[in-house]
C-alpha positions as CSV (number, residue, x, y, z in Angstrom):
1,M,-126.1,19.9,-63.2
2,N,-124.3,23.2,-63.3
3,L,-122.8,24.1,-66.7
4,T,-120.2,26.4,-64.8
5,D,-118.6,23.4,-62.9
6,G,-115.1,23.2,-64.5
7,I,-113.4,19.7,-65.3
8,K,-111.0,18.8,-62.4
9,R,-110.1,15.2,-62.7
10,T,-107.1,14.0,-64.8
11,T,-109.1,11.6,-67.0
12,L,-110.3,14.3,-69.3
13,H,-112.0,12.2,-71.8
14,E,-113.9,10.1,-69.4
15,E,-115.0,13.0,-67.4
16,L,-116.0,14.9,-70.3
17,V,-118.2,12.3,-71.7
18,E,-119.8,11.5,-68.3
19,R,-120.6,15.2,-67.9
20,L,-122.1,15.5,-71.3
21,R,-124.1,12.4,-70.9
22,N,-125.5,13.8,-67.7
23,L,-126.4,17.0,-69.2
24,I,-128.5,15.0,-71.6
25,V,-130.1,12.5,-69.1
26,E,-131.0,15.2,-66.9
27,D,-132.7,17.0,-69.7
28,V,-130.4,20.2,-69.5
29,L,-129.7,19.4,-73.1
30,K,-133.0,18.5,-74.6
31,P,-134.1,16.1,-77.5
32,G,-133.7,17.6,-80.9
33,E,-131.6,20.4,-79.5
34,K,-128.3,21.5,-81.3
35,V,-125.5,20.7,-78.8
36,P,-123.9,24.3,-78.1
37,E,-120.3,23.4,-78.6
38,K,-118.9,26.8,-77.9
39,Q,-121.0,27.4,-74.8
40,L,-119.8,23.9,-73.4
41,C,-116.3,24.6,-74.4
42,D,-116.2,27.9,-72.4
43,S,-118.3,26.6,-69.4
44,L,-116.2,23.3,-69.0
45,G,-112.9,24.8,-69.8
46,V,-112.0,22.5,-72.8
47,S,-111.1,23.0,-76.4
48,R,-113.2,21.8,-79.3
49,T,-111.1,18.7,-80.0
50,P,-111.8,16.8,-76.8
51,L,-115.4,18.0,-76.8
52,R,-116.0,16.5,-80.4
53,E,-114.1,13.3,-79.3
54,A,-116.6,13.0,-76.5
55,L,-119.5,13.7,-78.8
56,K,-118.4,10.7,-81.0
57,V,-118.6,8.4,-78.0
58,L,-122.2,9.7,-77.1
59,A,-123.1,9.2,-80.8
60,S,-122.0,5.5,-80.7
61,E,-124.2,5.2,-77.4
62,G,-127.2,6.8,-79.1
63,F,-127.3,9.9,-77.1
64,V,-126.6,12.4,-80.1
65,V,-126.7,12.4,-83.7
66,L,-123.6,13.7,-85.6
67,Q,-124.6,16.0,-88.7
68,A,-121.9,16.5,-91.3
69,N,-120.7,20.1,-91.2
70,R,-123.6,20.9,-88.9
71,G,-122.3,19.8,-85.3
72,A,-124.4,17.4,-83.2
73,R,-128.1,17.2,-81.9
74,V,-129.4,15.4,-78.9
75,A,-131.1,12.3,-80.0
76,S,-134.7,11.9,-79.6
77,V,-136.0,8.7,-77.9
78,T,-138.5,6.9,-80.1
79,R,-141.3,4.4,-78.9
80,E,-139.8,1.9,-81.5
81,E,-136.6,2.1,-79.6
82,L,-138.0,1.7,-76.3
83,E,-140.2,-1.2,-77.3
84,N,-137.1,-2.9,-79.0
85,T,-134.8,-2.3,-76.0
86,F,-136.7,-2.6,-72.8
87,P,-137.7,-6.4,-73.3
88,V,-134.0,-7.2,-73.8
89,L,-133.1,-5.2,-70.9
90,A,-135.9,-6.8,-68.7
91,T,-134.6,-10.2,-69.6
92,L,-131.1,-9.4,-68.7
93,E,-132.2,-7.9,-65.3
94,Q,-134.4,-11.0,-64.7
95,L,-131.1,-13.2,-65.2
96,A,-129.2,-10.8,-63.0
97,G,-131.8,-11.2,-60.2
98,E,-131.5,-14.8,-60.4
99,L,-127.8,-15.0,-60.3
100,S,-127.2,-12.3,-57.8
101,C,-129.4,-14.2,-55.2
102,Q,-127.0,-17.1,-55.6
103,S,-123.7,-15.3,-55.8
104,M,-123.9,-12.0,-53.6
105,N,-122.6,-12.2,-50.1
106,S,-124.2,-10.7,-47.0
107,T,-122.0,-7.5,-47.0
108,E,-123.1,-6.7,-50.7
109,I,-126.7,-7.2,-49.7
110,K,-126.4,-4.9,-46.8
111,Q,-124.9,-2.2,-49.0
112,I,-128.0,-2.6,-51.3
113,E,-130.2,-2.2,-48.3
114,R,-128.5,1.0,-47.4
115,R,-129.0,2.5,-50.9
116,H,-132.6,1.3,-50.9
117,A,-133.1,3.3,-47.6
118,D,-131.4,6.3,-49.4
119,M,-133.8,5.9,-52.3
120,L,-136.8,5.8,-49.9
121,K,-135.6,8.8,-48.2
122,A,-135.2,10.8,-51.6
123,Y,-138.7,9.5,-52.6
124,R,-140.3,11.0,-49.5
125,S,-138.5,14.2,-50.0
126,R,-139.4,14.3,-53.8
127,D,-135.8,14.6,-54.5
128,R,-135.8,13.1,-58.1
129,Q,-132.1,13.3,-58.7
130,A,-131.1,11.6,-55.5
131,Y,-133.8,9.0,-56.1
132,F,-132.5,8.3,-59.7
133,K,-129.0,8.0,-58.4
134,A,-129.8,5.5,-55.6
135,N,-132.1,3.5,-57.9
136,Q,-129.4,3.2,-60.6
137,D,-126.9,2.1,-57.9
138,I,-129.2,-0.6,-56.8
139,H,-129.7,-1.8,-60.3
140,Q,-126.1,-1.7,-61.2
141,A,-125.2,-3.5,-57.9
142,L,-127.6,-6.3,-58.8
143,I,-126.1,-6.7,-62.3
144,R,-122.4,-6.6,-60.9
145,G,-123.6,-9.2,-58.3
146,A,-124.5,-11.6,-61.2
147,R,-120.8,-12.2,-61.6
148,N,-121.2,-12.4,-65.3
149,D,-119.1,-10.1,-67.4
150,I,-121.0,-10.9,-70.7
151,L,-124.3,-10.0,-69.1
152,E,-122.8,-6.8,-67.5
153,T,-121.2,-5.6,-70.8
154,H,-124.5,-6.1,-72.9
155,H,-126.8,-4.5,-70.1
156,K,-124.4,-1.5,-69.9
157,L,-124.6,-1.0,-73.6
158,L,-128.4,-1.3,-73.8
159,A,-129.1,0.7,-70.5
160,A,-126.9,3.7,-71.9
161,R,-129.4,4.1,-75.0
162,V,-132.3,4.6,-72.8
163,R,-130.9,6.1,-69.8
164,R,-132.5,9.5,-70.2
165,A,-135.8,7.7,-70.8
166,R,-135.4,5.8,-67.6
167,F,-134.8,9.2,-65.7
168,V,-138.2,10.6,-66.8
169,A,-140.0,7.2,-66.4
170,N,-141.3,8.2,-62.7
171,L,-142.8,11.6,-63.7
172,S,-146.2,10.7,-62.6
173,D,-146.9,10.1,-58.9
174,E,-148.8,6.9,-59.7
175,R,-145.8,5.2,-61.4
176,W,-143.4,6.5,-58.8
177,A,-145.4,4.9,-56.0
178,Q,-145.7,1.7,-58.1
179,A,-141.9,1.7,-58.8
180,I,-141.3,2.0,-55.0
181,R,-143.5,-1.1,-54.2
182,E,-141.8,-3.0,-56.8
183,H,-138.5,-2.1,-55.2
184,E,-139.6,-3.0,-51.7
185,A,-140.6,-6.3,-53.2
186,M,-137.1,-6.8,-54.8
187,M,-135.4,-6.0,-51.5
188,E,-137.4,-8.6,-49.7
189,L,-136.9,-11.2,-52.3
190,L,-133.0,-10.4,-52.4
191,K,-132.8,-10.9,-48.5
192,A,-134.7,-14.1,-48.8
193,R,-132.4,-15.2,-51.7
194,D,-135.4,-16.1,-53.7
195,A,-133.7,-16.3,-57.1
196,D,-136.8,-17.0,-59.2
197,G,-139.1,-14.5,-57.4
198,L,-136.4,-11.7,-57.6
199,G,-135.8,-12.3,-61.3
200,K,-139.4,-12.2,-62.2
201,T,-140.0,-9.1,-60.1
202,M,-137.2,-7.2,-61.7
203,K,-138.5,-8.3,-65.3
204,V,-141.9,-7.0,-64.4
205,H,-140.3,-3.8,-62.9
206,M,-138.7,-3.1,-66.3
207,M,-141.7,-3.9,-68.3
208,N,-143.9,-1.6,-66.2
209,K,-141.4,1.1,-66.7
210,L,-141.5,0.6,-70.4
211,S,-145.5,1.0,-70.3
212,A,-145.2,4.3,-68.3
213,L,-142.4,5.7,-70.7
214,V,-144.8,4.8,-73.6
215,K,-147.7,6.7,-72.1
216,A,-145.4,9.7,-71.3
217,L,-144.1,9.7,-75.0
218,E,-147.6,9.5,-76.4
219,A,-148.8,12.4,-74.1
220,E,-145.7,14.4,-75.1
221,N,-146.6,13.9,-78.8
222,E,-150.1,14.7,-78.2
223,A,-149.3,18.1,-76.7
224,F,-147.3,19.2,-79.8
225,R,-150.0,18.2,-82.3
């Protein structure tokens, strides 16, 4: 993510929120760090007013913490938040896997297959950003494929709160390889339209990701003691 890339789209508010969100997710703006409003305004070519409106949205999503008369700080992800959020996300993804097997058409499954191939290519080249993008596209396609607006709305809200954490979940080679095996199994179960198998595998995938995150968080905390 390059801070010098200007805003080009006409939907300034949406683009600005997305740009700031990505800066946090990709660890350009780090947990606990004060959001550099002037620097961001200069680099993105916007004034303080739209920037602060965007920060309000990110605060509602849990990405930043607004401080009275002191601007905003990037929120830190806590173990408690992860352990409270991931089991709910895992259950939603299990249901999405079951429903998507029943409702997705062959064209949609082919599209997921293509993104799966892109993800494998990114994994082999160790391109974490491309891997993460393809990975998220697959999960989002399965959520949409469930054809359940309530499920999709609640999943989007919860996933936003731990999006940065999910980005760093595959830092270890061991977990990354495990995640690939899980996605390979998910792809085969989807093609076979094994609703029960896909749902269970997606839930296990999410809970394994939680375990990896908790270990990473504990290691990070230990390093600063």
